Short mmCIF file of C-alpha atoms in Angstrom, two decimals:
data_model
loop_
_atom_site.label_atom_id
_atom_site.label_comp_id
_atom_site.label_asym_id
_atom_site.label_seq_id
_atom_site.Cartn_x
_atom_site.Cartn_y
_atom_site.Cartn_z
CA UNK A 1 44.04 181.47 116.93
CA UNK A 2 42.03 178.22 117.87
CA UNK A 3 44.95 177.18 120.21
CA UNK A 4 44.75 180.29 122.24
CA UNK A 5 41.10 179.81 122.22
CA UNK A 6 41.48 176.53 123.40
CA UNK A 7 43.96 177.13 125.86
CA UNK A 8 42.02 179.96 127.70
CA UNK A 9 38.58 178.25 127.52
CA UNK A 10 39.80 176.30 130.35
CA UNK A 11 39.44 177.68 134.18
CA UNK A 12 42.39 175.53 135.20
CA UNK A 13 44.62 176.89 132.50
CA UNK A 14 43.96 180.20 133.22
CA UNK A 15 44.39 179.24 137.01
CA UNK A 16 47.68 178.18 135.82
CA UNK A 17 48.94 180.85 134.05
CA UNK A 18 47.99 183.23 136.84
CA UNK A 19 49.89 181.01 139.31
CA UNK A 20 53.00 181.28 137.21
CA UNK A 21 52.65 185.17 136.98
CA UNK A 22 54.40 185.04 140.63
CA UNK A 23 55.47 181.31 140.96
CA UNK A 24 57.31 182.20 144.60
CA UNK A 25 53.99 183.08 145.83
CA UNK A 26 52.20 179.82 144.73
CA UNK A 27 54.49 177.04 145.00
CA UNK A 28 57.04 175.47 147.10
CA UNK A 29 60.67 175.77 146.57
CA UNK A 30 61.76 172.83 144.33
CA UNK A 31 65.02 170.60 144.57
CA UNK A 32 65.59 170.90 141.13
CA UNK A 33 65.20 174.14 139.08
CA UNK A 34 64.84 177.79 139.80
CA UNK A 35 60.82 178.72 139.86
CA UNK A 36 61.42 181.60 138.10
CA UNK A 37 64.53 181.15 135.94
CA UNK A 38 63.40 177.18 134.93
CA UNK A 39 59.65 177.19 135.72
CA UNK A 40 57.69 175.33 137.92
CA UNK A 41 57.73 171.41 138.11
CA UNK A 42 54.35 169.66 136.31
CA UNK A 43 54.23 167.80 139.63
CA UNK A 44 53.45 170.90 141.80
CA UNK A 45 51.36 172.24 139.26
CA UNK A 46 49.15 169.01 139.10
CA UNK A 47 49.06 169.20 142.55
CA UNK A 48 48.06 172.42 143.23
CA UNK A 49 45.27 171.92 140.59
CA UNK A 50 44.05 168.70 142.43
CA UNK A 51 44.37 166.41 138.91
CA UNK A 52 47.02 163.78 138.37
CA UNK A 53 50.08 164.57 136.74
CA UNK A 54 49.27 163.04 133.17
CA UNK A 55 46.40 165.70 133.44
CA UNK A 56 48.41 168.36 134.26
CA UNK A 57 51.14 167.61 131.41
CA UNK A 58 48.11 167.66 129.12
CA UNK A 59 46.83 171.25 130.29
CA UNK A 60 50.43 172.43 130.15
CA UNK A 61 50.52 171.09 126.55
CA UNK A 62 47.88 173.06 125.52
CA UNK A 63 49.35 176.06 127.11
CA UNK A 64 52.47 175.36 125.19
CA UNK A 65 50.98 174.70 121.70
CA UNK A 66 49.06 178.26 121.82
CA UNK A 67 52.65 179.73 122.80
CA UNK A 68 51.99 180.68 126.18
CA UNK A 69 54.26 178.89 128.52
CA UNK A 70 57.76 177.24 127.77
CA UNK A 71 58.68 174.27 128.62
CA UNK A 72 61.88 172.98 130.06
CA UNK A 73 63.60 169.40 130.92
CA UNK A 74 65.67 168.64 133.94
CA UNK A 75 66.25 165.22 134.49
CA UNK A 76 63.39 163.80 133.98
CA UNK A 77 60.80 166.38 134.87
CA UNK A 78 59.47 169.19 132.75
CA UNK A 79 59.31 172.70 134.22
CA UNK A 80 56.97 175.44 132.87
CA UNK A 81 57.22 178.97 132.89
CA UNK A 82 54.92 181.78 131.28
CA UNK A 83 55.85 182.86 128.25
CA UNK A 84 55.27 186.83 128.26
CA UNK A 85 56.06 187.51 124.84
CA UNK A 86 53.55 184.67 123.81
CA UNK A 87 50.89 186.01 126.11
CA UNK A 88 51.33 189.71 124.80
CA UNK A 89 51.09 188.00 121.04
CA UNK A 90 48.09 186.12 122.18
CA UNK A 91 46.69 188.99 123.65
CA UNK A 92 46.90 191.26 120.60
CA UNK A 93 45.54 188.65 118.37
CA UNK A 94 42.43 188.16 120.35
CA UNK A 95 41.83 191.92 120.55
CA UNK A 96 42.07 192.05 117.03
CA UNK A 97 38.87 189.86 116.84
CA UNK A 98 36.69 192.46 119.01
CA UNK A 99 37.99 195.89 116.93
#
């Protein structure tokens, strides 16, 4: 539960989760990897967030630790997509706190 709260505490991480809901709307086409099937390259995430690549990578590691995104390596890059089952599980856990 702590990982979920930590992940969702950040405005930037919540933005990324929103963008990844419809990546074709929020990110340019990629040379490698399909935006929907493979996810979005961390380079594009960093650029859109206005942060360095290492900073974006740390944000994505927090989201991954919480089970909200799934990473995929293609060549030397890491691509991220939403983990819808993980998001639903996190939502259920958070909602139980308020019942």
